[in-house]
Short mmCIF file of C-alpha atoms and ligand atoms in Angstrom, two decimals:
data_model
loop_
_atom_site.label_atom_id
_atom_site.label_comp_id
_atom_site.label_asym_id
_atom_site.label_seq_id
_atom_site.Cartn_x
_atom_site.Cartn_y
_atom_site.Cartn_z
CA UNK A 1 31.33 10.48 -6.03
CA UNK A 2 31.34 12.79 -3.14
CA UNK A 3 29.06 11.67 -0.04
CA UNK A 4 28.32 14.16 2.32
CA UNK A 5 28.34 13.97 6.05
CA UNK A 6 24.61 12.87 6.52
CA UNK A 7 25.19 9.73 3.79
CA UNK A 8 28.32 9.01 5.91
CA UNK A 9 26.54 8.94 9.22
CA UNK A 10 24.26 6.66 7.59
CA UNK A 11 26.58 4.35 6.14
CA UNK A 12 28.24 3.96 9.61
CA UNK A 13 24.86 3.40 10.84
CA UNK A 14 23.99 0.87 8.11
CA UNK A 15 27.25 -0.92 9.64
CA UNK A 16 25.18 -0.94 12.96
CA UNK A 17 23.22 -3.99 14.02
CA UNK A 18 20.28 -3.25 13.51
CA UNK A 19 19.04 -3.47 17.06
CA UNK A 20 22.12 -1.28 18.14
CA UNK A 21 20.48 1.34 16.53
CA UNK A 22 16.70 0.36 16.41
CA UNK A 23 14.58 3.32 18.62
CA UNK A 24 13.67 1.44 21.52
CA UNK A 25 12.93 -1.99 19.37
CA UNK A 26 13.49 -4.73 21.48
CA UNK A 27 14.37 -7.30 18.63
CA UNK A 28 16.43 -7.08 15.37
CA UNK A 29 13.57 -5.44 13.42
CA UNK A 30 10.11 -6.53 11.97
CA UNK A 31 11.82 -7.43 8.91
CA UNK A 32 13.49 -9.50 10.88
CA UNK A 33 10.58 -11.76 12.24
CA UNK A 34 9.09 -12.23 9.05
CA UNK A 35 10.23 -15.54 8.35
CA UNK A 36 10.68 -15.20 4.40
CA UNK A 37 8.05 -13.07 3.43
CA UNK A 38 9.42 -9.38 3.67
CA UNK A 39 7.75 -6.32 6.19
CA UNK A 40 8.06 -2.88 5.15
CA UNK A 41 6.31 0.43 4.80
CA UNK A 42 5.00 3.60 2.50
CA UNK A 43 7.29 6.23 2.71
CA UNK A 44 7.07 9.89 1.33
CA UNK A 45 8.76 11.94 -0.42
CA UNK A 46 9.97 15.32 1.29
CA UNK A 47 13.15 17.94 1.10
CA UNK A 48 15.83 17.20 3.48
CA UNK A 49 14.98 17.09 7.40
CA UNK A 50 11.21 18.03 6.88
CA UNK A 51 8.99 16.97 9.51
CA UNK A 52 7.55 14.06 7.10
CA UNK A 53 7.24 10.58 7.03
CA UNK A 54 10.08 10.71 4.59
CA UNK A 55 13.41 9.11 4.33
CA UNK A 56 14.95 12.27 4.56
CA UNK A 57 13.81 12.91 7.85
CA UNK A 58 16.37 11.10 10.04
CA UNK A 59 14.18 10.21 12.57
CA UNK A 60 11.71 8.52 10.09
CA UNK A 61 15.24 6.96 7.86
CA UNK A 62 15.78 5.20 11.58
CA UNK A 63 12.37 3.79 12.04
CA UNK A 64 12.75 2.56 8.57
CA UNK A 65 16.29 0.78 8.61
CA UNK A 66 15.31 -0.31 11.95
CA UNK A 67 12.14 -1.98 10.71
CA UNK A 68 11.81 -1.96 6.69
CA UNK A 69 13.28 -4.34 3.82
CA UNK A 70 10.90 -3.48 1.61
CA UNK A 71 9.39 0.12 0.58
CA UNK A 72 6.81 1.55 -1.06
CA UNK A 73 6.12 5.30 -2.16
CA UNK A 74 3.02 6.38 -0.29
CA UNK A 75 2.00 9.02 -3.39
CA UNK A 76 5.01 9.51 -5.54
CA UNK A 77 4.73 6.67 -8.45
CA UNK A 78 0.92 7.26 -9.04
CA UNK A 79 -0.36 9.29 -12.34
CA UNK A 80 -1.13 12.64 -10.17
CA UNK A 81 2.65 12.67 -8.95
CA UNK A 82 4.28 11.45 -12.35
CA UNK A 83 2.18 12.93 -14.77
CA UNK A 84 2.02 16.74 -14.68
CA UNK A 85 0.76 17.00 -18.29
CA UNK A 86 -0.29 14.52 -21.07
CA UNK A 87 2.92 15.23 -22.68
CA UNK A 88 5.09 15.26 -19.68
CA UNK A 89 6.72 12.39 -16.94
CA UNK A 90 8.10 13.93 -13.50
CA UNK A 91 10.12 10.92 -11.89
CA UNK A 92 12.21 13.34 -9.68
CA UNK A 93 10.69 12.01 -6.65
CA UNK A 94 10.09 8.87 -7.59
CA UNK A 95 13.86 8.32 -8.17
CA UNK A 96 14.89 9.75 -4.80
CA UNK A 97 13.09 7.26 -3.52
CA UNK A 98 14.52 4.23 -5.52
CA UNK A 99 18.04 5.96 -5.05
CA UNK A 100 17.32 5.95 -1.32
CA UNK A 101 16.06 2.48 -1.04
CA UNK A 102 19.09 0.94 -3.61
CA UNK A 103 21.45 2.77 -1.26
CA UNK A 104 20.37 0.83 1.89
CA UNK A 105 19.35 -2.36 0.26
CA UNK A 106 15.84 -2.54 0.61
CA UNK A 107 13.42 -3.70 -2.02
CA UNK A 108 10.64 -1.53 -3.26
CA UNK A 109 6.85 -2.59 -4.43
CA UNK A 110 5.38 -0.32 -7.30
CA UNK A 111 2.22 2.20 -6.43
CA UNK A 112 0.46 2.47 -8.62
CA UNK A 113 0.18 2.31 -12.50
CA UNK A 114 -3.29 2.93 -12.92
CA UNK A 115 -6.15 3.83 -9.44
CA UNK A 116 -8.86 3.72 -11.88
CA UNK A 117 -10.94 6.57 -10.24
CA UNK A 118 -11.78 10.04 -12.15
CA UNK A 119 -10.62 11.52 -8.49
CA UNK A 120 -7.11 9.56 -8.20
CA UNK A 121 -6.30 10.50 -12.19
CA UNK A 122 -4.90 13.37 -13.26
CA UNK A 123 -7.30 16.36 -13.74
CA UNK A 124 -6.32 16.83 -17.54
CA UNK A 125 -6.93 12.94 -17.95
CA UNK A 126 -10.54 13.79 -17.48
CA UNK A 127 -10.76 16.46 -19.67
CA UNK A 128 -8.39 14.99 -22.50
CA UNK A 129 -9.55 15.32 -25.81
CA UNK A 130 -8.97 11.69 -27.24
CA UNK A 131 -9.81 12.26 -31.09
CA UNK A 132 -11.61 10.36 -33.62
CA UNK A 133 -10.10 7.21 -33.15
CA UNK A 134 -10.79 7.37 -29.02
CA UNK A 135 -10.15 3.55 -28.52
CA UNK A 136 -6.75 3.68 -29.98
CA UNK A 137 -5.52 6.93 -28.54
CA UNK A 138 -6.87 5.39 -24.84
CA UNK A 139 -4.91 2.45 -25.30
CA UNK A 140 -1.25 4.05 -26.51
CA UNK A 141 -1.88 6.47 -23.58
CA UNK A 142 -2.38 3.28 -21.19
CA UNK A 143 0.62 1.44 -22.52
CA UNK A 144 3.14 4.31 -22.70
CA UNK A 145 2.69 4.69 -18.84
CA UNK A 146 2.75 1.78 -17.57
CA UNK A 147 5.41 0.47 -20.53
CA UNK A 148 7.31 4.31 -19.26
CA UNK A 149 7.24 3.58 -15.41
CA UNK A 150 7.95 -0.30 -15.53
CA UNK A 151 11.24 0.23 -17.71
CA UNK A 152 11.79 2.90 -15.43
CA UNK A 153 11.89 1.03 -12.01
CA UNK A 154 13.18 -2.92 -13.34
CA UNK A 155 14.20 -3.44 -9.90
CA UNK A 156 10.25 -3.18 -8.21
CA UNK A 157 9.37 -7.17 -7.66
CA UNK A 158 5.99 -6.27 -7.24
CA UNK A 159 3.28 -3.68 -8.67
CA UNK A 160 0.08 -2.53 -7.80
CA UNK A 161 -1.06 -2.46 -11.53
CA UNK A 162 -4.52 -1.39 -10.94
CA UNK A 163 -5.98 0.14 -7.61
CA UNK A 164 -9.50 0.21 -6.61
CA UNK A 165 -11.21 -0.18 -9.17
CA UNK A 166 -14.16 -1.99 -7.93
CA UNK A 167 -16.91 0.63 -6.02
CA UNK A 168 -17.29 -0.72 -2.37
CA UNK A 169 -21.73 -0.39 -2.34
CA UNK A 170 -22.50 -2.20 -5.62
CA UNK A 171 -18.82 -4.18 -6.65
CA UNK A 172 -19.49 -2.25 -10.10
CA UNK A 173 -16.22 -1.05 -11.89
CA UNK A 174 -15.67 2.42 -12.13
CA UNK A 175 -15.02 4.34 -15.29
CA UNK A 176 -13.09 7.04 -15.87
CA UNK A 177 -12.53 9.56 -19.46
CA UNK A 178 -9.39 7.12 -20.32
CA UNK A 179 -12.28 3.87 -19.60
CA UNK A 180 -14.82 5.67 -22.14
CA UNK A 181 -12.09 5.98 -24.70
CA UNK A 182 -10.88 2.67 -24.43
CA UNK A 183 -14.48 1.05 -24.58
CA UNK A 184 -14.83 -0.19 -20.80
CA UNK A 185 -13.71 -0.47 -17.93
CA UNK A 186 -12.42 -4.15 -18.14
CA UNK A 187 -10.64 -3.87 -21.72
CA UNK A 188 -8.67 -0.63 -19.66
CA UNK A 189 -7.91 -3.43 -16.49
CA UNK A 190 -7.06 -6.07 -18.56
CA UNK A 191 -4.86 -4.09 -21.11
CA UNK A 192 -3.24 -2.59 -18.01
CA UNK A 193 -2.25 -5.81 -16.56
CA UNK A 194 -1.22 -7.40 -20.11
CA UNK A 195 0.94 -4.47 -20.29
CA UNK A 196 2.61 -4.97 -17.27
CA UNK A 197 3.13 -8.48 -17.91
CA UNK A 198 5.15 -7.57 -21.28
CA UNK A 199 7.37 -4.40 -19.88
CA UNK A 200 7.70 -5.98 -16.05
CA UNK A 201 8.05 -9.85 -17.16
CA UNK A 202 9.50 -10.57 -13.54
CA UNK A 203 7.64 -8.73 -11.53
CA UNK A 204 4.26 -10.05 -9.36
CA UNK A 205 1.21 -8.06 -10.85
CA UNK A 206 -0.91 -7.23 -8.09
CA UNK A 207 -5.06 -5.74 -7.84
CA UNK A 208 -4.99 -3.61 -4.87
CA UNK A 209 -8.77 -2.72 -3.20
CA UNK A 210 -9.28 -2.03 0.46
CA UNK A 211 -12.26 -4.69 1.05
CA UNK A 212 -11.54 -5.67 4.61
CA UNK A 213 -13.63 -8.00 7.18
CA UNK A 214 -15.23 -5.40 9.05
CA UNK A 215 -19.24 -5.41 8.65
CA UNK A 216 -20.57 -4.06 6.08
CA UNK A 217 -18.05 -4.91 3.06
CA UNK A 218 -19.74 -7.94 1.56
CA UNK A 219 -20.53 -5.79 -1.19
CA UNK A 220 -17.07 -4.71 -2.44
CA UNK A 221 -15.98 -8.26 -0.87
CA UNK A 222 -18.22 -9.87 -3.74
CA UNK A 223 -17.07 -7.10 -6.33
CA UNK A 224 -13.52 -7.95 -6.04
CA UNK A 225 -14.30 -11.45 -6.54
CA UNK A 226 -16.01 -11.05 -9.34
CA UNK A 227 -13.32 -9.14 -11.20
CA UNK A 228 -10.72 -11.66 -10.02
CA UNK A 229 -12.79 -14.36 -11.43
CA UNK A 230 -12.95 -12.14 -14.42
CA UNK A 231 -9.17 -12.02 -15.08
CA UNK A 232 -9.20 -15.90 -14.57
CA UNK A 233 -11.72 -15.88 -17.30
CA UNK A 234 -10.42 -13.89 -19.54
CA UNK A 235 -6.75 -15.30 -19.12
CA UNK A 236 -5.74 -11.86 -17.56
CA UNK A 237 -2.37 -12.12 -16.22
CA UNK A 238 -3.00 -10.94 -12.00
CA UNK A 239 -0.85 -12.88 -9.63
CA UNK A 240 -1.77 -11.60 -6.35
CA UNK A 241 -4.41 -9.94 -4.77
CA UNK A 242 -3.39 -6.96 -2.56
CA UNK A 243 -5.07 -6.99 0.61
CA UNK A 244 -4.96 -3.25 1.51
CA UNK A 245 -6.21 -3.97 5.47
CA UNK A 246 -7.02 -0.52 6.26
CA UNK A 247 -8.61 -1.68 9.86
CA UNK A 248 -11.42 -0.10 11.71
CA UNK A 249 -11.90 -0.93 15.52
CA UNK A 250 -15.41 -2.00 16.17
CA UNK A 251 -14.67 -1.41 20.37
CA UNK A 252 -12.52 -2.69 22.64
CA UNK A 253 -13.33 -6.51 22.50
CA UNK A 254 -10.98 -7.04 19.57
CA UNK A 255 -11.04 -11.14 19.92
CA UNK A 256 -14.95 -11.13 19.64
CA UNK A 257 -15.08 -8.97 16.65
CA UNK A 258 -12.48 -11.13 15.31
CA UNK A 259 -14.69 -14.36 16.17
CA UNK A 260 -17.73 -12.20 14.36
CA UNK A 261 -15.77 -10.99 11.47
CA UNK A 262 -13.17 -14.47 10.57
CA UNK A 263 -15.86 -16.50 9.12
CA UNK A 264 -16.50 -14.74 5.87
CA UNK A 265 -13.54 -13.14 5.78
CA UNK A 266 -11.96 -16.79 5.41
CA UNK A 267 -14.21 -17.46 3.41
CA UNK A 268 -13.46 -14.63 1.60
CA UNK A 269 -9.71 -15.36 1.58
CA UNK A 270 -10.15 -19.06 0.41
CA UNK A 271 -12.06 -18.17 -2.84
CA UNK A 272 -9.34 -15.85 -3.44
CA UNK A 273 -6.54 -18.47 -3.26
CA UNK A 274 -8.70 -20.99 -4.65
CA UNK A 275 -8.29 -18.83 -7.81
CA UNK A 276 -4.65 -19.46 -7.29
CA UNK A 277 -3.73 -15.44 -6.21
CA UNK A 278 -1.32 -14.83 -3.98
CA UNK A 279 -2.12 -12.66 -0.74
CA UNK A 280 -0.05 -9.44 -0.16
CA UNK A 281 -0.63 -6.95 2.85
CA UNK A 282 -0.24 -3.89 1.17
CA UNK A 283 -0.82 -0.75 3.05
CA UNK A 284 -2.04 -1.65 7.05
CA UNK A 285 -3.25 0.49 9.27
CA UNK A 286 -6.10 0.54 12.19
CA UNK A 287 -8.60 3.57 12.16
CA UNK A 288 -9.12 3.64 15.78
CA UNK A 289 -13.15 4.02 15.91
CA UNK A 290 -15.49 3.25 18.40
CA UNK A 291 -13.22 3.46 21.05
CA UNK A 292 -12.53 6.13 24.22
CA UNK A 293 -9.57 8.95 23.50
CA UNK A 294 -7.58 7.37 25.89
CA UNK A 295 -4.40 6.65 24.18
CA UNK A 296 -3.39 3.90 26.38
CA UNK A 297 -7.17 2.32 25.84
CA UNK A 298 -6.98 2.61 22.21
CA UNK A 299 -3.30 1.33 22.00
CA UNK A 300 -4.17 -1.81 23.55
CA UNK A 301 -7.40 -2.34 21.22
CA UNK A 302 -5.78 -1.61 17.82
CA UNK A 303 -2.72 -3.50 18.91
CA UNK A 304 -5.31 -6.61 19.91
CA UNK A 305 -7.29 -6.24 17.10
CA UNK A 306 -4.04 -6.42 14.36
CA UNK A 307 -2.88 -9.23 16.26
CA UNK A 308 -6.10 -11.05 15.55
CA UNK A 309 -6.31 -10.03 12.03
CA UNK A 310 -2.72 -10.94 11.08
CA UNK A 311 -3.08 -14.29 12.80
CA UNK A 312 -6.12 -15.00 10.44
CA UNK A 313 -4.34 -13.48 7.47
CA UNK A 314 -0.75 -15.37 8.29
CA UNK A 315 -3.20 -19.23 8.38
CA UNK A 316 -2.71 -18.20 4.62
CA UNK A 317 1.05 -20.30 3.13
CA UNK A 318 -0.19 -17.66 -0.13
CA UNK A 319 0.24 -14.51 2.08
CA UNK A 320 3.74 -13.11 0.52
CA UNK A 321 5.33 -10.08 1.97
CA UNK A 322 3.46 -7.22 4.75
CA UNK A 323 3.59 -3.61 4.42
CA UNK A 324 2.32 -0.70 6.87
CA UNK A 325 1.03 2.33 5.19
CA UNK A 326 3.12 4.50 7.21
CA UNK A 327 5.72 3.45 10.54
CA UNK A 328 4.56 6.17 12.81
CA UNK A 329 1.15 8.32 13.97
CA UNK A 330 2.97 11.22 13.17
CA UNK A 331 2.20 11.55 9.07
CA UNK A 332 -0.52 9.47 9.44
CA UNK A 333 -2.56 9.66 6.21
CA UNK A 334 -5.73 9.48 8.66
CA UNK A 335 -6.05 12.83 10.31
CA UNK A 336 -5.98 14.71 7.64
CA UNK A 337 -9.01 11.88 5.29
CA UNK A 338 -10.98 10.83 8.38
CA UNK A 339 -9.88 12.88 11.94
CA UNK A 340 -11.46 11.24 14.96
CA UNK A 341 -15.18 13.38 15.89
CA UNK A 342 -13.80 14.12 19.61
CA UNK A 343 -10.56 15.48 18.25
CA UNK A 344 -8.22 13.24 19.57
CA UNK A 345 -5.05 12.36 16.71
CA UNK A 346 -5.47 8.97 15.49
CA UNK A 347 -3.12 5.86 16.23
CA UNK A 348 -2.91 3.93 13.66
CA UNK A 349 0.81 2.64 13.04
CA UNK A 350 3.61 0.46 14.97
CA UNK A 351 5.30 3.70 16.70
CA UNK A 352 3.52 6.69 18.18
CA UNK A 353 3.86 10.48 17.03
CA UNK A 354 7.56 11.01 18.93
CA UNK A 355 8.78 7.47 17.18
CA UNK A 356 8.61 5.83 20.05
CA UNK A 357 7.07 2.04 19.93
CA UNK A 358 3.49 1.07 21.07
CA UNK A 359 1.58 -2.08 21.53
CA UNK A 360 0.60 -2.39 17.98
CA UNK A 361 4.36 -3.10 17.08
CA UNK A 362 5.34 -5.69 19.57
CA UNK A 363 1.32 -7.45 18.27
CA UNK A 364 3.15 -7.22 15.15
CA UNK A 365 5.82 -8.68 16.30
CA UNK A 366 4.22 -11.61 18.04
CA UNK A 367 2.20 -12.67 15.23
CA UNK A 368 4.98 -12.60 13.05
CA UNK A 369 6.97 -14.74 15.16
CA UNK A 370 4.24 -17.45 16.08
CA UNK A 371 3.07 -17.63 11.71
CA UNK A 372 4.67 -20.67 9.99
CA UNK A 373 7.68 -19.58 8.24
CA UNK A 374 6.45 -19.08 4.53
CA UNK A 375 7.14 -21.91 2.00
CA UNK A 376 10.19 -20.80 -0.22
O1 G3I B 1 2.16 17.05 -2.89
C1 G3I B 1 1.03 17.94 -2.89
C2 G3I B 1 1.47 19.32 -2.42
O2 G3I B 1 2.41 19.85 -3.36
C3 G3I B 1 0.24 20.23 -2.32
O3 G3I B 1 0.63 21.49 -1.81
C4 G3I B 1 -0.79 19.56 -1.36
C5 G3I B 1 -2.04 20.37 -1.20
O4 G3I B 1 -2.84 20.22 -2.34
O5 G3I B 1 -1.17 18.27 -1.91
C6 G3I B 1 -0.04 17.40 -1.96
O6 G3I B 1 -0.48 16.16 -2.49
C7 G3I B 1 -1.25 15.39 -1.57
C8 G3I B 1 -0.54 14.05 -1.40
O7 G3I B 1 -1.33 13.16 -0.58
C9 G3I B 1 0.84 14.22 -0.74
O8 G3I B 1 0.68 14.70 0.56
C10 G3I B 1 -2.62 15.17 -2.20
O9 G3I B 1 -3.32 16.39 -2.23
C11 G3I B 1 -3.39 14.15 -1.37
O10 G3I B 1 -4.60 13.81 -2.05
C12 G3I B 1 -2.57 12.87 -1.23
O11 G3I B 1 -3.29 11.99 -0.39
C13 G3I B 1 -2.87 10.61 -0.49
C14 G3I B 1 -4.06 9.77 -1.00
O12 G3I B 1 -3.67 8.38 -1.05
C15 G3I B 1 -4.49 10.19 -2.39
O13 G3I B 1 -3.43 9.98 -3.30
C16 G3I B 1 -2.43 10.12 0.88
O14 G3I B 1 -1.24 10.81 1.29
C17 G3I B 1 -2.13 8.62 0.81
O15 G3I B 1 -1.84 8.11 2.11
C18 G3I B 1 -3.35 7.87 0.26
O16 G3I B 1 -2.98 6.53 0.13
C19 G3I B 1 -4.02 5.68 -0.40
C20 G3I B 1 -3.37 4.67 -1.34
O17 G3I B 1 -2.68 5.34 -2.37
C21 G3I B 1 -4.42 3.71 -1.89
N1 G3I B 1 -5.14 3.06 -0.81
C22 G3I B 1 -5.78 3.99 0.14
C23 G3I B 1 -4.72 4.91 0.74
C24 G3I B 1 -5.33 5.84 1.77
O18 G3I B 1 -6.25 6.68 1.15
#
């Protein structure tokens, strides 16, 4: 096998201790601190040396084996990337991303085998013409995916079966064409899960939803409980719920909103694992709202307002591993969904747009190192 110059830098660098090579860390990496529950991040797909948050941009592969022992791809394992036609899997970039992570010895999370949202599915999903005998056709279409990807990927520990499927203002499910064929939107949740249970027998099956503690999600708060209590009902098998902790500054006084916001979000959180689900922090990130452009200003308010969030969330012995949806500002997913009104670029990761670390890392950091180490 013939490894080219880049692989061999890498390897050399792989050699490295970690904080040798770390850019401008000042410990031996996140992952590091995480006293046995793993830290990683989303990472992208993208041809060699593009300016993306990708592994094959070296400056992002160094933030990553600085900081990362666990990966998960951002956009590449969901139906829109793997599924070009009804007919048809694409796992090209799915697989570079495996290869990558298998190469460097860092575990992966699966994302996701069924966002049950007509917007997140395919387009010809919605269209597809499922026959006379719609429930059946629904259901062999379910199962081959997820039965296709989980074979595909035995090495992910951990998969997001279903993502948000529960609609923030009324905690109703959401349907979709596939739903409608199946019969409803819980047979399509469950079977997805009991699936996943049969093709991924050792892997944690995860719900993913992005109900947070800011005010104003009581709503999808109660809807995700709901369907969790559902799957307990029912004898679905869901192991964890994935707490997606896409943040949103209320101002600069990030210990009172935390003293505003850690009441029901506890209480929250102990109904949840009361129901005997693990916690996982799947994709975190702070939307910097309500807050000056100053970039110094808002780096000390996210990085304050994390700090108080993970030291709520790491109270929790269930809380398993922590993932970032994205290391730096730089490929934020942000800008591009929700760009700030005054123009400024968001900050929402641990290292700013040249890779360089801010506040929110070291708050990461800290809070990592004063948690209880987690059980074994
Ligand atoms: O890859 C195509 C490219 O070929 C095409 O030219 C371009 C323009 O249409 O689109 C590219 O795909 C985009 C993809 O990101 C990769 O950049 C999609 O349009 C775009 O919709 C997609 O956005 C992603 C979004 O999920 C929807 O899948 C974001 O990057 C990603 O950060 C975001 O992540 C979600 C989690 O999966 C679930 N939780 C919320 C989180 C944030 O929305």
């Amino acid at each position: 096998m013939l490894i080219d110059r880049r692989e061999l830098i890498g390897l050399a660098g792989a050699l490295l201790p970690l904080s040798a090579r770390a850019s401008g860390s000042p410990d031996a990496g996140l992952h590091g601190l995480a006293g046995g529950r793993k830290f990683g991040s989303a990472v992208a797909w993208s041809e060699a040396g593009a300016d993306r948050g990708s592994f094959a941009n070296p400056r992002y592969d160094r933030l990553l084996r600085t900081d990362c022992n666990l990966l998960v791809a951002e956009n590449e394992m969901k139906w829109q990337a793997l599924r070009p036609a009804p007919d048809r899997f694409d796992f090209a970039r799915a697989d570079a991303i495996a290869g990558w992570a298998y190469r460097h010895g860092v575990a992966m999370r699966g994302h996701t085998l069924l966002w049950h949202q007509p917007k997140w599915m395919p387009a010809w999903e919605e269209r597809f013409d499922f026959g006379t005998r719609p429930a059946s056709r629904g259901a062999a279409m379910l199962t081959q995916h997820v039965e296709t990807v989980c074979r595909r990927y035995p090495q992910i520990e951990s998969w997001d079966v279903v993502n948000e499927a529960v609609a923030p203002d009324d905690g109703s499910l959401y349907a979709t064409a596939l739903s409608r064929a199946i019969g409803s939107a819980e047979e399509t949740i469950d079977l997805a899960f009991r699936t996943a249970r049969a093709a991924a027998p050792g892997a944690q099956l995860v719900y993913n939803d992005y109900m947070s503690w800011e005010p104003r999600n009581a709503g999808h708060r109660g809807g995700v409980l709901k369907l969790l209590e559902g799957f307990r009902r029912r004898g679905v098998p869901v192991d964890a719920l994935g707490v997606q902790s896409h943040l949103v500054t209320q101002g600069a006084d990030a210990a009172g909103a935390a003293r505003t916001q850690a009441r029901d979000w506890r209480d929250f959180l102990d109904a949840v694992t009361a129901m005997d689900y693990a916690l996982v922090i799947t994709e975190l990130d702070v939307r910097d709202d309500h807050l000056p452009a100053d970039p110094a200003l808002r780096d000390r308010a996210t990085a304050d307002y994390v700090r108080a969030y993970l030291d709520v969330m790491l109270d929790y012995r269930q809380l398993g591993d922590i993932l970032v949806w994205g290391m730096c500002d730089r490929y934020s997913w942000l800008d591009g969904f929700m760009p700030r009104r005054d123009g400024a670029k968001r900050r929402p990761c641990p290292y700013d747009a040249d890779f360089q670390p801010k506040p929110m890392r070291a708050a990461i950091a800290d809070a990592l190192r004063s948690a209880a180490p987690r059980p074994a």
